[in-house]
CSV table of C-alpha atoms in Angstrom, one decimal:
chain,number,residue,atom,x,y,z
A,1,MET,CA,7.0,-5.4,49.5
A,2,PRO,CA,4.5,-6.5,46.8
A,3,ASN,CA,5.8,-7.6,43.5
A,4,PRO,CA,5.2,-5.1,40.6
A,5,PRO,CA,2.6,-6.1,38.1
A,6,LEU,CA,3.7,-8.0,35.0
A,7,LYS,CA,3.3,-6.6,31.5
A,8,ALA,CA,3.5,-8.7,28.3
A,9,VAL,CA,5.4,-7.8,25.1
A,10,THR,CA,2.4,-6.9,23.0
A,11,LEU,CA,4.3,-7.3,19.7
A,12,THR,CA,3.3,-11.0,19.5
A,13,HIS,CA,1.0,-11.3,22.5
A,14,VAL,CA,-2.4,-12.0,21.0
A,15,ARG,CA,-5.2,-13.7,22.9
A,16,TYR,CA,-8.3,-15.6,21.7
A,17,HIS,CA,-10.9,-17.8,23.4
A,18,LYS,CA,-9.8,-21.4,23.9
A,19,GLY,CA,-11.6,-23.7,21.4
A,20,ASP,CA,-12.5,-20.8,19.0
A,21,ARG,CA,-10.9,-21.9,15.7
A,22,LEU,CA,-11.8,-18.7,13.9
A,23,GLY,CA,-10.3,-16.7,16.8
A,24,HIS,CA,-7.2,-18.8,16.6
A,25,PHE,CA,-6.9,-18.2,12.8
A,26,LEU,CA,-7.5,-14.4,13.3
A,27,ALA,CA,-4.9,-14.3,16.0
A,28,TRP,CA,-2.3,-15.4,13.5
A,29,VAL,CA,-3.7,-12.9,10.9
A,30,SER,CA,-3.3,-10.2,13.6
A,31,LEU,CA,0.5,-11.0,13.5
A,32,VAL,CA,0.8,-10.3,9.8
A,33,PRO,CA,2.4,-6.8,10.4
A,34,VAL,CA,5.1,-8.5,12.4
A,35,PHE,CA,5.8,-11.1,9.7
A,36,ILE,CA,5.9,-8.3,7.1
A,37,SER,CA,8.3,-6.2,9.1
A,38,LEU,CA,10.7,-8.9,10.3
A,39,GLY,CA,10.3,-11.6,7.7
A,40,GLY,CA,9.7,-9.3,4.8
A,41,PHE,CA,11.5,-5.9,5.0
A,42,PHE,CA,14.4,-7.1,7.2
A,43,THR,CA,15.1,-10.1,5.0
A,44,HIS,CA,14.8,-7.9,1.9
A,45,PHE,CA,17.3,-5.4,3.3
A,46,VAL,CA,19.8,-8.2,4.1
A,47,PHE,CA,19.6,-9.8,0.7
A,48,ARG,CA,18.4,-7.1,-1.7
A,49,ARG,CA,18.9,-3.6,-0.4
A,50,GLU,CA,16.6,-1.9,-2.9
A,51,LEU,CA,16.0,1.8,-2.3
A,52,HIS,CA,12.3,1.6,-3.1
A,53,CYS,CA,11.8,-1.1,-0.5
A,54,MET,CA,13.8,0.7,2.1
A,55,PHE,CA,11.7,3.9,1.7
A,56,PHE,CA,8.6,1.7,1.7
A,57,ALA,CA,9.7,0.4,5.1
A,58,LEU,CA,10.7,3.9,6.3
A,59,GLY,CA,7.2,5.1,5.4
A,60,LEU,CA,5.6,2.4,7.6
A,61,ILE,CA,7.9,3.3,10.5
A,62,ILE,CA,6.9,7.0,10.2
A,63,SER,CA,3.2,5.9,9.9
A,64,GLN,CA,3.5,4.0,13.2
A,65,PHE,CA,5.1,7.0,14.9
A,66,ILE,CA,2.2,9.2,13.8
A,67,ASN,CA,-0.2,6.6,15.1
A,68,GLU,CA,1.5,6.7,18.5
A,69,ILE,CA,1.3,10.5,18.6
A,70,ILE,CA,-2.4,10.5,17.7
A,71,LYS,CA,-3.1,7.7,20.3
A,72,SER,CA,-1.3,9.7,23.0
A,73,SER,CA,-3.2,12.9,22.1
A,74,VAL,CA,-6.7,11.4,21.7
A,75,GLN,CA,-6.3,8.8,24.5
A,76,GLN,CA,-9.5,6.9,23.5
A,77,ALA,CA,-9.9,3.8,25.5
A,78,ARG,CA,-10.1,0.3,24.1
A,79,PRO,CA,-13.4,-1.7,24.3
A,80,GLU,CA,-14.4,-3.2,27.6
A,81,THR,CA,-12.8,-6.6,26.6
A,82,CYS,CA,-9.4,-4.9,27.1
A,83,ALA,CA,-9.5,-6.2,30.8
A,84,LEU,CA,-9.5,-9.8,29.6
A,85,LEU,CA,-6.8,-9.0,27.1
A,86,GLU,CA,-4.7,-7.1,29.6
A,87,MET,CA,-4.6,-4.1,27.2
A,88,CYS,CA,-6.5,-1.4,29.2
A,89,ASP,CA,-3.2,0.5,29.8
A,90,SER,CA,-2.9,1.4,26.1
A,91,HIS,CA,-5.1,3.5,23.9
A,92,GLY,CA,-7.2,2.2,20.9
A,93,TRP,CA,-7.8,5.1,18.4
A,94,PRO,CA,-6.7,4.7,15.7
A,95,SER,CA,-5.8,1.0,15.4
A,96,SER,CA,-2.1,0.6,14.6
A,97,HIS,CA,-2.6,-2.8,13.0
A,98,SER,CA,-5.3,-1.5,10.6
A,99,GLN,CA,-3.2,1.5,9.8
A,100,TYR,CA,-0.1,-0.6,9.1
A,101,MET,CA,-1.9,-3.0,6.8
A,102,PHE,CA,-3.8,-0.5,4.8
A,103,PHE,CA,-0.7,1.7,4.4
A,104,PHE,CA,1.1,-1.5,3.1
A,105,ALA,CA,-1.8,-2.4,0.8
A,106,VAL,CA,-2.2,1.1,-0.8
A,107,TYR,CA,1.6,1.6,-1.2
A,108,PHE,CA,2.0,-1.9,-2.7
A,109,THR,CA,-0.9,-1.3,-5.1
A,110,LEU,CA,0.6,2.0,-6.3
A,111,LEU,CA,3.9,0.3,-6.9
A,112,THR,CA,2.1,-2.3,-8.9
A,113,VAL,CA,0.1,0.2,-10.9
A,114,GLU,CA,3.2,2.2,-11.7
A,115,GLY,CA,5.0,-1.0,-12.7
A,116,ILE,CA,7.9,-0.5,-10.2
A,117,GLY,CA,9.5,-3.9,-9.8
A,118,LEU,CA,6.4,-5.6,-11.2
A,119,SER,CA,6.3,-4.3,-14.8
A,120,GLN,CA,6.1,-7.8,-16.3
A,121,VAL,CA,3.2,-8.9,-14.1
A,122,LYS,CA,0.1,-9.1,-16.4
A,123,ASN,CA,-2.7,-9.8,-13.8
A,124,LYS,CA,-1.9,-7.0,-11.4
A,125,TRP,CA,-5.3,-7.2,-9.8
A,126,ALA,CA,-4.5,-10.8,-8.7
A,127,VAL,CA,-1.2,-9.6,-7.2
A,128,ASN,CA,-3.0,-6.8,-5.3
A,129,PHE,CA,-5.7,-9.2,-4.0
A,130,CYS,CA,-3.4,-10.6,-1.3
A,131,PRO,CA,-2.4,-7.4,0.6
A,132,TRP,CA,-5.9,-6.0,0.5
A,133,SER,CA,-7.5,-9.2,1.7
A,134,LEU,CA,-4.9,-9.4,4.5
A,135,ALA,CA,-5.6,-5.8,5.4
A,136,VAL,CA,-9.4,-6.4,5.7
A,137,LEU,CA,-8.9,-9.6,7.6
A,138,THR,CA,-6.5,-7.9,10.0
A,139,MET,CA,-9.0,-5.1,10.6
A,140,PHE,CA,-11.8,-7.7,11.2
A,141,SER,CA,-9.5,-9.7,13.6
A,142,ARG,CA,-8.8,-6.7,15.8
A,143,VAL,CA,-12.6,-6.2,16.4
A,144,TYR,CA,-13.4,-9.9,16.6
A,145,LEU,CA,-10.6,-10.6,19.2
A,146,GLY,CA,-11.8,-7.6,21.3
A,147,TYR,CA,-8.7,-5.3,20.9
A,148,HIS,CA,-10.6,-2.5,19.1
A,149,THR,CA,-14.0,-1.1,18.3
A,150,VAL,CA,-15.3,-0.8,14.7
A,151,ALA,CA,-14.6,2.9,14.7
A,152,GLN,CA,-11.0,2.5,15.8
A,153,VAL,CA,-10.1,0.0,13.0
A,154,PHE,CA,-11.9,2.1,10.4
A,155,ALA,CA,-10.0,5.2,11.6
A,156,GLY,CA,-6.7,3.2,11.4
A,157,ALA,CA,-7.6,2.0,7.9
A,158,ALA,CA,-8.4,5.5,6.6
A,159,LEU,CA,-5.3,7.0,8.1
A,160,GLY,CA,-3.2,4.2,6.6
A,161,ILE,CA,-4.6,4.7,3.1
A,162,PHE,CA,-4.0,8.5,3.4
A,163,LEU,CA,-0.5,8.2,4.7
A,164,GLY,CA,0.4,5.4,2.2
A,165,ALA,CA,-0.7,7.5,-0.8
A,166,CYS,CA,1.0,10.6,0.5
A,167,TRP,CA,4.3,8.8,1.2
A,168,PHE,CA,4.2,7.2,-2.2
A,169,TRP,CA,3.9,10.6,-3.8
A,170,VAL,CA,6.8,12.0,-1.7
A,171,VAL,CA,9.1,9.1,-2.5
A,172,ASN,CA,8.4,9.1,-6.3
A,173,ASN,CA,8.2,12.9,-6.8
A,174,VAL,CA,10.7,14.2,-4.3
A,175,ILE,CA,13.0,11.6,-3.0
A,176,TYR,CA,13.4,9.5,-6.2
A,177,GLU,CA,15.6,12.1,-7.9
A,178,TYR,CA,18.1,11.6,-5.1
A,179,PHE,CA,18.3,7.8,-5.6
A,180,PRO,CA,21.5,8.1,-7.7
A,181,VAL,CA,23.1,10.3,-5.1
A,182,ILE,CA,22.3,7.7,-2.4
A,183,GLU,CA,23.7,4.9,-4.6
A,184,GLU,CA,27.0,6.7,-5.1
A,185,SER,CA,27.3,7.9,-1.5
A,186,LYS,CA,29.6,6.3,1.1
A,187,PHE,CA,26.6,4.6,2.7
A,188,GLY,CA,25.3,3.3,-0.6
A,189,ARG,CA,28.7,1.9,-1.6
A,190,MET,CA,29.4,0.4,1.8
A,191,PHE,CA,26.1,-1.5,2.0
A,192,TYR,CA,25.6,-2.1,-1.8
A,193,VAL,CA,22.3,-0.1,-1.8
A,194,LYS,CA,20.8,0.1,-5.3
A,195,ASP,CA,17.8,1.1,-7.3
A,196,THR,CA,16.6,-1.3,-10.0
A,197,SER,CA,13.2,0.4,-10.7
A,198,HIS,CA,14.5,1.4,-14.2
A,199,ILE,CA,14.9,-2.3,-15.1
A,200,LYS,CA,11.8,-3.8,-16.6
A,201,ASN,CA,12.4,-7.4,-15.5
A,202,VAL,CA,14.8,-7.5,-12.5
A,203,LEU,CA,14.6,-11.3,-12.1
A,204,LYS,CA,15.5,-11.9,-15.8
A,205,PHE,CA,18.3,-9.3,-15.6
A,206,GLU,CA,19.9,-10.9,-12.6
A,207,TYR,CA,19.4,-14.4,-14.0
A,208,ASP,CA,21.1,-13.4,-17.3
A,209,ASN,CA,24.0,-11.6,-15.5
A,210,ALA,CA,24.5,-14.5,-13.1
A,211,ARG,CA,24.7,-17.0,-16.0
A,212,ALA,CA,27.1,-14.7,-17.9
A,213,ALA,CA,29.3,-14.3,-14.8
A,214,ARG,CA,29.4,-18.1,-14.3
A,215,LYS,CA,30.3,-18.6,-18.0
A,216,ASN,CA,33.0,-16.0,-17.8
A,217,MET,CA,34.5,-17.7,-14.7
A,218,ALA,CA,34.4,-21.0,-16.5
A,219,ASP,CA,36.1,-19.6,-19.6
A,220,LYS,CA,38.9,-18.1,-17.5
A,221,ALA,CA,39.4,-21.3,-15.6
A,222,ASN,CA,39.9,-23.2,-18.9
């Protein structure tokens, strides 16, 4: 009985031509969505548990579900290089990597413009340069490495921008008024979920309160 064919976990399985330094660099760039999801949002939830960030992450998850639904419906093949990459069994339109990164970039930009969590940042254009440059690099990497066509990455980028803007509007115009309810709910109290978007400088607020608490403990000890 022949052994069944092997299939790689595509989450971190990125190929490039041996000796291609640019390809090696772009392969790492292509993994940025994984770093954001696991290193960014997961860590943020463990240590911060901010409602705005949690709904930011939820929006990205919803966006990826929509991407899978569209891919399954359209069923557009990847470029011919998919055989080398062992990716011909999956569809390419729209690019999920491009969609993820442009959703992230537009949502992050809108947060910055509105001053949510970053109200004290003066050079907001400089802060937004990083996510947009990473989004463009990710889009380019998917074409350069042979995973997508130009049309597929641009479709993903357009859909990501549209969904990111729509989700930002939903969160800030519909869901935001329920933030206090979530904070006071059993779930919110159990996991210490909070909203600090009304505080202009969260870092200074936490710094001052940490110092005050330490001073209070020292006074009680004496």
